[in-house]
Short mmCIF file of C-alpha atoms and ligand atoms in Angstrom, two decimals:
data_model
loop_
_atom_site.label_atom_id
_atom_site.label_comp_id
_atom_site.label_asym_id
_atom_site.label_seq_id
_atom_site.Cartn_x
_atom_site.Cartn_y
_atom_site.Cartn_z
CA MET A 18 137.40 138.99 108.03
CA GLU A 19 134.70 136.43 108.77
CA LEU A 20 135.68 133.90 111.41
CA PRO A 21 136.08 130.33 110.13
CA PHE A 22 133.83 127.51 111.30
CA SER A 23 134.88 125.56 114.38
CA GLU A 24 133.51 122.80 116.60
CA SER A 25 130.83 123.62 119.18
CA TYR A 26 132.71 121.73 121.92
CA LYS A 27 136.16 121.22 123.40
CA ILE A 28 137.83 117.92 124.32
CA LYS A 29 138.18 116.66 127.91
CA MET A 30 139.32 113.07 127.46
CA ILE A 31 141.37 111.34 124.78
CA GLU A 32 142.12 107.80 123.67
CA THR A 33 145.41 106.85 122.01
CA ILE A 34 145.30 105.28 118.55
CA ARG A 35 148.18 103.52 116.87
CA LYS A 36 149.52 103.43 113.31
CA SER A 37 150.76 100.16 111.81
CA THR A 38 152.92 99.06 108.90
CA ARG A 39 151.62 97.78 105.60
CA GLU A 40 153.23 94.37 106.32
CA GLU A 41 151.34 94.12 109.63
CA ARG A 42 148.10 95.05 107.95
CA GLU A 43 148.59 92.51 105.14
CA GLN A 44 148.99 89.80 107.77
CA TRP A 45 146.04 90.97 109.89
CA MET A 46 143.76 91.25 106.88
CA LYS A 47 144.62 87.71 105.85
CA GLU A 48 143.99 86.44 109.40
CA ALA A 49 140.66 88.29 109.36
CA LYS A 50 139.72 86.37 106.18
CA TYR A 51 139.37 89.68 104.36
CA ASN A 52 136.33 90.55 106.47
CA LEU A 53 136.80 94.00 108.06
CA PHE A 54 134.48 93.02 110.93
CA ASN A 55 137.04 90.42 111.98
CA LEU A 56 139.84 92.92 112.60
CA LYS A 57 140.70 93.78 116.17
CA SER A 58 140.08 97.46 116.84
CA GLU A 59 143.71 97.89 117.87
CA GLN A 60 144.66 96.87 114.33
CA VAL A 61 142.73 99.87 113.04
CA PHE A 62 144.07 103.44 112.94
CA ILE A 63 140.90 105.32 111.97
CA ASP A 64 137.72 103.34 112.46
CA LEU A 65 134.89 104.25 110.12
CA LEU A 66 133.17 100.87 110.26
CA THR A 67 130.14 102.51 111.80
CA ASP A 68 128.78 105.59 113.50
CA SER A 69 126.78 103.28 115.74
CA GLY A 70 127.66 103.28 119.42
CA THR A 71 131.03 104.82 118.60
CA GLY A 72 130.30 108.43 119.57
CA ALA A 73 131.88 110.34 122.44
CA MET A 74 129.48 111.10 125.28
CA SER A 75 129.46 114.55 126.82
CA ASP A 76 130.34 115.56 130.40
CA LYS A 77 126.61 115.96 131.01
CA GLN A 78 125.88 112.44 129.76
CA TRP A 79 128.61 110.96 131.97
CA SER A 80 127.32 112.84 134.97
CA ALA A 81 123.76 111.66 134.22
CA MET A 82 125.14 108.10 134.37
CA MET A 83 126.33 108.64 137.94
CA VAL A 84 122.78 109.31 139.12
CA GLY A 85 121.21 106.41 137.24
CA ASP A 86 118.55 104.52 139.19
CA GLU A 87 119.05 100.77 138.90
CA SER A 88 115.69 99.72 140.33
CA TYR A 89 114.20 96.79 138.47
CA ALA A 90 110.78 98.39 138.13
CA GLY A 91 109.77 102.03 137.89
CA ALA A 92 113.28 103.52 138.05
CA THR A 93 113.53 107.32 137.95
CA SER A 94 115.88 106.86 134.96
CA TYR A 95 113.01 105.19 133.11
CA TYR A 96 110.77 108.17 133.81
CA ASN A 97 113.52 110.59 132.75
CA LEU A 98 113.69 108.80 129.43
CA LYS A 99 109.90 108.53 129.13
CA ASN A 100 109.59 112.28 129.62
CA ALA A 101 112.37 113.03 127.14
CA ILE A 102 110.65 110.86 124.50
CA LYS A 103 107.24 112.37 125.20
CA ASN A 104 108.53 115.96 125.09
CA LEU A 105 110.82 115.60 122.09
CA LEU A 106 109.05 113.03 119.92
CA GLY A 107 105.48 113.19 121.16
CA PHE A 108 104.92 109.49 121.93
CA ASN A 109 102.86 108.63 125.00
CA PHE A 110 103.99 105.02 125.10
CA PHE A 111 107.52 103.71 124.90
CA LEU A 112 109.47 100.51 125.45
CA PRO A 113 113.21 100.49 126.10
CA THR A 114 115.27 97.87 124.23
CA HIS A 115 118.96 97.07 124.20
CA GLN A 116 119.45 98.41 120.66
CA GLY A 117 117.67 99.21 117.41
CA ARG A 118 117.32 95.71 116.02
CA ALA A 119 115.86 94.59 119.34
CA ALA A 120 113.20 97.27 118.93
CA GLU A 121 112.52 95.86 115.45
CA ASN A 122 112.30 92.35 116.87
CA VAL A 123 109.76 93.36 119.52
CA LEU A 124 107.66 95.53 117.22
CA PHE A 125 107.61 93.07 114.32
CA SER A 126 106.75 90.22 116.70
CA ALA A 127 103.63 92.17 117.57
CA LEU A 128 102.80 93.32 114.03
CA LEU A 129 104.05 90.96 111.33
CA LYS A 130 103.00 87.52 110.11
CA GLU A 131 104.22 85.23 107.36
CA GLY A 132 103.47 86.51 103.87
CA ASP A 133 103.12 90.15 104.93
CA ILE A 134 104.54 92.98 102.87
CA VAL A 135 106.43 95.92 104.33
CA PRO A 136 107.03 98.77 101.91
CA GLY A 137 109.69 101.32 102.76
CA ASN A 138 112.68 103.34 101.57
CA SER A 139 115.70 101.02 101.29
CA HIS A 140 115.14 99.15 104.57
CA PHE A 141 118.26 98.82 106.69
CA ASP A 142 119.72 95.30 106.74
CA THR A 143 118.55 94.40 110.26
CA THR A 144 115.07 95.67 109.42
CA LYS A 145 115.01 93.59 106.26
CA GLY A 146 116.48 90.67 108.22
CA HIS A 147 113.70 90.82 110.81
CA ILE A 148 111.07 91.05 108.06
CA GLU A 149 112.48 88.17 106.01
CA PHE A 150 113.12 86.04 109.09
CA ARG A 151 109.34 86.12 109.59
CA LYS A 152 108.84 85.07 105.96
CA ALA A 153 107.45 88.50 105.14
CA HIS A 154 108.73 90.74 102.31
CA ALA A 155 110.38 94.14 102.29
CA VAL A 156 109.51 96.14 99.17
CA ASP A 157 111.73 99.06 98.31
CA CYS A 158 109.84 102.17 97.21
CA THR A 159 112.70 104.68 97.27
CA ILE A 160 112.68 107.33 94.52
CA ASP A 161 114.74 106.44 91.44
CA GLU A 162 117.08 109.41 91.90
CA ALA A 163 118.57 107.65 94.94
CA PHE A 164 120.09 105.02 92.67
CA ASP A 165 121.98 107.51 90.53
CA THR A 166 124.92 108.62 92.65
CA THR A 167 125.51 111.69 90.47
CA ALA A 168 121.92 112.96 90.66
CA ILE A 169 121.53 115.95 92.94
CA HIS A 170 118.26 115.83 94.87
CA PRO A 171 117.74 117.45 98.28
CA PHE A 172 115.78 114.48 99.65
CA LYS A 173 117.10 111.31 98.09
CA GLY A 174 115.66 109.30 100.98
CA ASN A 175 112.09 110.05 99.85
CA LEU A 176 109.60 107.33 99.04
CA ASP A 177 108.17 107.27 95.55
CA LEU A 178 104.45 107.73 96.15
CA ALA A 179 103.49 106.00 92.90
CA LYS A 180 105.56 102.93 93.81
CA LEU A 181 104.07 102.95 97.30
CA GLU A 182 100.51 103.30 96.06
CA LYS A 183 101.05 100.39 93.67
CA VAL A 184 102.07 98.15 96.58
CA LEU A 185 99.14 99.36 98.69
CA THR A 186 96.56 98.80 95.96
CA GLU A 187 97.87 95.55 94.48
CA ASN A 188 97.96 93.62 97.76
CA PRO A 189 95.31 93.01 100.41
CA ILE A 190 95.77 95.78 102.95
CA GLU A 191 95.54 93.32 105.84
CA ASN A 192 98.86 91.92 104.57
CA ILE A 193 100.52 95.34 104.83
CA PRO A 194 100.56 96.04 108.58
CA LEU A 195 103.06 98.87 108.29
CA ILE A 196 105.21 101.08 106.09
CA VAL A 197 108.75 101.72 107.36
CA VAL A 198 110.24 105.15 106.67
CA THR A 199 113.95 105.25 107.49
CA VAL A 200 115.17 108.72 108.49
CA THR A 201 117.80 109.40 107.28
CA CYS A 202 117.94 106.54 104.82
CA ASN A 203 121.17 104.74 105.67
CA SER A 204 121.28 102.33 102.74
CA SER A 205 120.87 105.05 100.11
CA GLY A 206 123.69 107.13 101.57
CA GLY A 207 122.45 108.84 104.72
CA GLN A 208 120.00 110.73 102.55
CA PRO A 209 117.14 112.63 104.21
CA VAL A 210 113.39 112.33 103.74
CA SER A 211 111.47 115.61 103.37
CA LEU A 212 108.68 116.60 105.71
CA GLN A 213 106.44 116.92 102.68
CA ASN A 214 107.16 113.28 101.80
CA MET A 215 106.54 112.13 105.39
CA LYS A 216 103.22 113.95 105.34
CA GLU A 217 102.20 112.40 102.01
CA VAL A 218 103.23 108.88 103.02
CA TYR A 219 101.26 109.21 106.24
CA ALA A 220 98.18 110.49 104.37
CA MET A 221 98.44 107.58 101.93
CA ALA A 222 98.79 105.08 104.77
CA LYS A 223 95.67 106.48 106.41
CA LYS A 224 93.77 106.46 103.09
CA TYR A 225 94.45 102.74 102.61
CA GLY A 226 94.26 101.78 106.27
CA THR A 227 97.80 100.96 107.37
CA LYS A 228 100.40 102.35 109.78
CA VAL A 229 103.63 104.29 109.38
CA PHE A 230 106.66 103.58 111.54
CA PHE A 231 109.87 105.55 111.38
CA ASP A 232 113.17 103.76 111.63
CA SER A 233 114.60 106.73 113.46
CA ALA A 234 118.30 106.04 114.08
CA ARG A 235 119.37 109.33 112.46
CA PHE A 236 116.21 111.38 112.84
CA ALA A 237 118.07 114.47 114.10
CA GLU A 238 120.38 114.55 111.10
CA ASN A 239 117.27 114.27 108.94
CA ALA A 240 115.78 117.27 110.77
CA TYR A 241 118.99 119.24 110.16
CA PHE A 242 118.68 118.70 106.41
CA ILE A 243 115.01 119.72 106.52
CA LYS A 244 115.99 122.96 108.24
CA LEU A 245 118.61 123.67 105.59
CA ARG A 246 116.83 122.46 102.49
CA GLU A 247 113.04 122.47 102.84
CA ASP A 248 111.01 125.62 102.24
CA GLY A 249 109.43 127.02 105.36
CA TYR A 250 111.70 125.40 107.93
CA GLN A 251 114.72 127.73 108.02
CA ASN A 252 113.46 129.54 111.10
CA LYS A 253 112.29 126.49 113.01
CA THR A 254 114.44 124.85 115.66
CA ILE A 255 115.59 121.26 115.20
CA LYS A 256 113.34 120.26 118.08
CA GLU A 257 110.31 121.85 116.41
CA ILE A 258 111.08 120.04 113.17
CA VAL A 259 111.55 116.75 115.01
CA LYS A 260 108.15 117.15 116.68
CA GLU A 261 106.50 117.74 113.33
CA MET A 262 108.31 114.79 111.71
CA PHE A 263 107.03 112.32 114.26
CA SER A 264 103.49 113.69 114.02
CA TYR A 265 103.39 111.77 110.71
CA ALA A 266 104.18 108.42 112.30
CA ASP A 267 102.11 105.94 114.29
CA GLY A 268 105.25 104.81 116.00
CA MET A 269 108.97 104.46 115.73
CA THR A 270 111.91 102.19 116.37
CA MET A 271 115.15 103.76 117.49
CA SER A 272 118.76 102.72 117.57
CA SER A 273 119.92 105.17 120.21
CA LYS A 274 123.53 104.40 119.29
CA LYS A 275 123.41 106.97 116.50
CA ASP A 276 121.70 110.31 116.95
CA ALA A 277 121.19 109.94 120.70
CA ILE A 278 124.99 109.60 121.06
CA VAL A 279 125.08 106.68 123.49
CA ASN A 280 127.15 103.52 123.18
CA MET A 281 124.22 101.14 123.59
CA GLY A 282 120.45 101.40 123.68
CA GLY A 283 117.24 101.57 121.72
CA PHE A 284 113.51 102.02 122.11
CA ILE A 285 110.08 101.85 120.54
CA GLY A 286 107.74 104.85 120.60
CA LEU A 287 104.00 104.27 120.16
CA ARG A 288 100.72 106.13 120.11
CA ASP A 289 98.38 103.15 120.35
CA GLU A 290 97.87 101.64 123.78
CA ASP A 291 96.67 98.28 122.42
CA LEU A 292 99.80 97.86 120.36
CA PHE A 293 101.87 98.94 123.35
CA ARG A 294 100.24 96.19 125.42
CA LYS A 295 100.85 93.61 122.72
CA ALA A 296 104.46 94.66 122.20
CA SER A 297 105.05 94.76 125.98
CA VAL A 298 104.67 90.98 126.10
CA PHE A 299 107.46 90.50 123.57
CA ASN A 300 109.56 93.17 125.28
CA ILE A 301 109.38 91.20 128.52
CA ILE A 302 110.27 87.92 126.78
CA TYR A 303 113.15 89.26 124.71
CA GLU A 304 114.46 92.38 126.46
CA GLY A 305 113.41 92.68 130.09
CA PHE A 306 110.69 94.30 132.14
CA ILE A 307 109.02 97.21 130.39
CA THR A 308 110.68 99.88 132.54
CA TYR A 309 114.22 98.84 131.61
CA GLY A 310 114.03 96.50 128.58
CA GLY A 311 117.70 95.65 128.20
CA MET A 312 119.07 98.97 129.48
CA SER A 313 120.67 99.91 132.78
CA GLY A 314 119.23 102.87 134.63
CA ARG A 315 122.43 104.84 134.05
CA ASP A 316 122.22 104.15 130.32
CA MET A 317 118.62 105.38 130.17
CA ASN A 318 119.76 108.58 131.91
CA ALA A 319 122.60 109.14 129.44
CA LEU A 320 120.17 108.48 126.60
CA ALA A 321 117.64 111.03 127.86
CA GLN A 322 120.44 113.61 127.97
CA GLY A 323 121.77 112.49 124.56
CA LEU A 324 118.37 112.98 122.93
CA ASP A 325 118.45 116.58 124.08
CA GLU A 326 122.05 117.28 122.97
CA GLY A 327 121.64 115.42 119.71
CA THR A 328 118.82 117.71 118.66
CA GLU A 329 120.75 120.96 119.20
CA PHE A 330 121.55 122.80 115.99
CA GLU A 331 125.15 123.67 116.96
CA TYR A 332 126.03 120.06 117.63
CA LEU A 333 124.43 118.87 114.38
CA GLU A 334 126.13 121.60 112.39
CA THR A 335 129.53 120.55 113.77
CA ARG A 336 128.77 116.93 113.01
CA ILE A 337 127.46 117.29 109.50
CA LYS A 338 130.04 119.88 108.47
CA GLN A 339 132.76 117.37 109.33
CA VAL A 340 131.19 114.75 107.08
CA GLU A 341 130.86 117.42 104.40
CA TYR A 342 134.51 118.40 104.86
CA LEU A 343 135.64 114.86 104.11
CA GLY A 344 133.23 114.56 101.20
CA ASN A 345 134.48 117.78 99.65
CA ARG A 346 138.11 116.67 99.91
CA LEU A 347 137.22 113.45 98.09
CA ILE A 348 135.33 115.38 95.42
CA GLU A 349 138.44 117.57 94.94
CA PHE A 350 140.39 114.38 94.24
CA GLY A 351 137.81 113.28 91.68
CA ILE A 352 136.64 110.30 93.75
CA PRO A 353 133.02 109.37 92.93
CA ILE A 354 130.70 109.49 95.94
CA GLN A 355 126.95 109.48 96.51
CA MET A 356 125.80 113.05 95.96
CA PRO A 357 124.76 115.16 97.71
CA ILE A 358 126.88 114.36 100.77
CA GLY A 359 124.69 112.62 103.38
CA GLY A 360 124.43 112.92 107.13
CA HIS A 361 126.51 110.28 108.85
CA ALA A 362 128.88 108.94 106.24
CA ILE A 363 130.47 109.24 102.86
CA PHE A 364 129.37 106.55 100.44
CA ILE A 365 132.08 105.81 97.89
CA ASP A 366 130.75 104.57 94.56
CA ALA A 367 132.98 101.51 94.18
CA LYS A 368 131.45 100.47 90.85
CA ARG A 369 132.77 103.65 89.29
CA ILE A 370 136.26 103.14 90.75
CA LEU A 371 137.05 99.45 90.32
CA THR A 372 135.62 99.30 86.82
CA ASN A 373 137.86 96.34 85.90
CA LEU A 374 136.25 94.11 88.49
CA PRO A 375 133.12 92.07 87.73
CA LYS A 376 130.34 92.41 90.32
CA GLU A 377 130.88 88.75 91.25
CA GLU A 378 134.22 89.81 92.75
CA PHE A 379 132.61 92.38 95.09
CA GLN A 380 133.99 95.80 94.16
CA ALA A 381 133.07 97.65 97.37
CA GLN A 382 134.51 94.97 99.62
CA THR A 383 137.71 94.97 97.56
CA LEU A 384 137.96 98.75 97.84
CA GLY A 385 137.47 98.47 101.61
CA ILE A 386 140.32 95.97 101.86
CA GLU A 387 142.58 98.22 99.77
CA LEU A 388 141.83 101.25 101.94
CA TYR A 389 142.65 99.28 105.06
CA LEU A 390 145.92 98.02 103.57
CA GLU A 391 146.80 101.56 102.49
CA ALA A 392 146.43 103.31 105.84
CA GLY A 393 144.69 101.19 108.48
CA ILE A 394 141.36 102.88 107.83
CA ARG A 395 138.32 100.62 108.21
CA GLY A 396 135.14 101.31 106.27
CA VAL A 397 132.29 98.92 105.55
CA GLU A 398 130.80 97.40 102.44
CA ILE A 399 127.24 98.41 101.61
CA GLY A 400 126.91 96.33 98.49
CA ALA A 401 126.41 92.81 97.21
CA ILE A 402 127.77 91.00 100.27
CA LEU A 403 125.46 92.96 102.56
CA ALA A 404 122.55 92.46 100.15
CA ASP A 405 122.63 88.70 100.87
CA ARG A 406 120.98 86.07 98.71
CA ASP A 407 117.36 86.11 97.65
CA PRO A 408 115.54 84.13 100.38
CA ILE A 409 113.65 82.08 97.78
CA THR A 410 115.97 81.59 94.79
CA ARG A 411 119.16 81.71 96.94
CA GLU A 412 120.80 83.66 94.10
CA ASN A 413 123.17 86.47 95.04
CA ARG A 414 121.39 89.83 95.02
CA TYR A 415 123.41 92.52 93.29
CA PRO A 416 122.07 95.89 94.37
CA GLN A 417 122.12 98.84 92.00
CA LEU A 418 124.63 100.57 94.26
CA GLU A 419 127.96 99.14 95.40
CA PHE A 420 129.19 101.41 98.17
CA LEU A 421 132.15 101.54 100.49
CA ARG A 422 130.72 103.47 103.45
CA LEU A 423 132.97 105.63 105.58
CA ALA A 424 130.83 106.32 108.64
CA ILE A 425 132.02 109.14 110.87
CA PRO A 426 131.66 108.57 114.63
CA ARG A 427 130.16 111.53 116.47
CA ARG A 428 132.51 113.93 118.31
CA VAL A 429 135.44 111.50 117.94
CA TYR A 430 137.83 112.43 115.12
CA THR A 431 139.23 115.78 114.02
CA ASN A 432 139.49 117.22 110.52
CA ASN A 433 143.16 116.17 110.48
CA HIS A 434 141.87 112.61 110.56
CA MET A 435 139.52 113.50 107.71
CA ASP A 436 142.56 114.69 105.73
CA VAL A 437 144.37 111.39 106.32
CA ILE A 438 141.32 109.46 105.14
CA ALA A 439 140.98 111.59 102.03
CA VAL A 440 144.64 111.20 101.03
CA ALA A 441 144.66 107.47 101.74
CA LEU A 442 141.65 107.01 99.52
CA LYS A 443 143.23 109.19 96.84
CA ASN A 444 146.28 106.91 96.85
CA VAL A 445 144.06 103.86 96.32
CA PHE A 446 142.08 105.75 93.68
CA ASP A 447 145.27 106.68 91.80
CA ARG A 448 146.32 103.06 91.56
CA ARG A 449 142.83 101.72 90.85
CA ASP A 450 143.76 100.29 87.45
CA SER A 451 146.33 98.04 89.06
CA ILE A 452 143.62 96.39 91.21
CA LYS A 453 142.67 93.64 88.82
CA ARG A 454 141.00 91.04 91.00
CA GLY A 455 138.57 91.09 93.90
CA VAL A 456 137.47 88.46 96.43
CA LYS A 457 135.43 85.27 96.53
CA ILE A 458 133.30 83.89 99.37
CA ASN A 459 134.52 80.77 101.18
CA TYR A 460 131.96 80.79 104.00
CA GLU A 461 128.68 82.61 104.50
CA ALA A 462 125.85 82.45 107.05
CA PRO A 463 122.32 81.84 105.70
CA ILE A 464 121.18 85.37 106.66
CA MET A 465 123.05 88.64 107.37
CA ARG A 466 126.17 87.04 106.02
CA HIS A 467 128.32 90.19 105.89
CA PHE A 468 129.12 90.10 109.60
CA THR A 469 130.78 86.69 109.52
CA VAL A 470 131.61 86.12 105.88
CA GLU A 471 135.01 84.58 105.10
CA LEU A 472 136.68 85.66 101.90
CA GLU A 473 139.68 84.86 99.79
CA ARG A 474 141.63 87.31 97.70
CA LEU A 475 141.64 86.30 94.04
N1 F0G B 25 118.07 101.13 111.48
C1 F0G B 25 119.05 101.81 110.87
C2 F0G B 25 118.72 102.84 109.86
C3 F0G B 25 120.38 101.52 111.19
O1 F0G B 25 121.34 102.20 110.57
C4 F0G B 25 120.67 100.55 112.17
C5 F0G B 25 122.04 100.21 112.53
C6 F0G B 25 119.61 99.87 112.77
C7 F0G B 25 118.32 100.19 112.41
C8 F0G B 25 119.83 98.81 113.82
O2 F0G B 25 120.23 99.37 114.99
O3 F0G B 25 122.55 98.50 115.38
O4 F0G B 25 121.21 99.50 117.23
O5 F0G B 25 120.61 97.29 116.33
N2 F0G B 25 123.01 100.57 111.86
C9 F0G B 25 124.41 100.38 112.15
C10 F0G B 25 125.23 100.91 111.03
C11 F0G B 25 124.79 99.03 112.60
O6 F0G B 25 126.45 100.68 111.03
O7 F0G B 25 124.70 101.58 110.14
P1 F0G B 25 121.21 98.61 116.04
#
């Protein structure tokens, strides 16, 4: 008999989590103004709000922390990280930042001006926020298949080259300083981008005279899917694939809180020394001196180790098979999700569940509230609340997809937890027709409103 699959690690430290009653959760949800970000973590049983900074570090990462060098300038930890980035990703220049959006802030300060256009594949909300904050525009060039949750496509994160070429030819190229390729594409469901697509986007950028930057938060998960799905890569290691991926980028921003399995951190990788010099000025203003940029020495050490572990096949297989396990349980129950199952999360297609609810009552947010009330499980809305208002018309933007995202922290939960999540969601799904009203907004911030929005149950 063939041995079943099991995790590529064992557990050395645990953290107690607590169940609650439905009455408690009703009260807490009300106090939180129906915004899941406002819940205290101790009010949550299984926390799937994000896979960002919520992973469990390894014994090797913790021991790397103990030998962190906290020198202000030129710390050995900085050089450890510099070497790890050079060896793994191939970038000669790098700037540490405190997290991914800080890397975006520094890079875009050096690259973007008002009126610029930044094409990409479903830009993440902080990326879009940093673009729009500078009065520039993010233009989505993701392939159409990504917007049909039932369509099976191995690389739903791909950019549509015709859409991209249209943007590049219809606007002055000096107004398009960069293309952002998000790997994997979070907003479309943790869907990967193929190496072929990366290569073609890079060639097109060079043809028209612009740059390609990867938003790399989940680059290793992207590489895993390339190994499994793209012809010619089955026998390559993840690290070899990663090296090739980044050869089609002029630079990168990284939220290390995802695939590098640390709780905090980020960086920018660059090939061009002039841009590095320019960005260094902003790094010093916003983040800190260029050899620590918002990170402690110990954190840079843990990150260097995390980059290595996070690009090991066995780890990635354990990780992605767990996400797949949950996805398959939901499919068994007939719950509609973004297909195929992505890397870091399951994206529940709320539009196809709460069909009674008009979009103005925010289906995905309502589903998130119901799941929390059912079992203390916290997901996050990736839908109309997150999509914000149009910066010019101030009208609500209703994206094609209304998702409740269940993001799985790395190395944290077991498959028993996945079973609890699946059954809780099934219970909500079974009573979906009784959910007749959603929520309305009572307060919202002018940009990135989802974090602080206050809602009322209708
Ligand atoms: N890019 C992508 C693709 C992301 O998913 C995130 C964060 C960022 C950039 C920003 O990085 O949080 O370190 O500043 N995503 C988190 C999430 C918050 O829940 O998906 P950060």
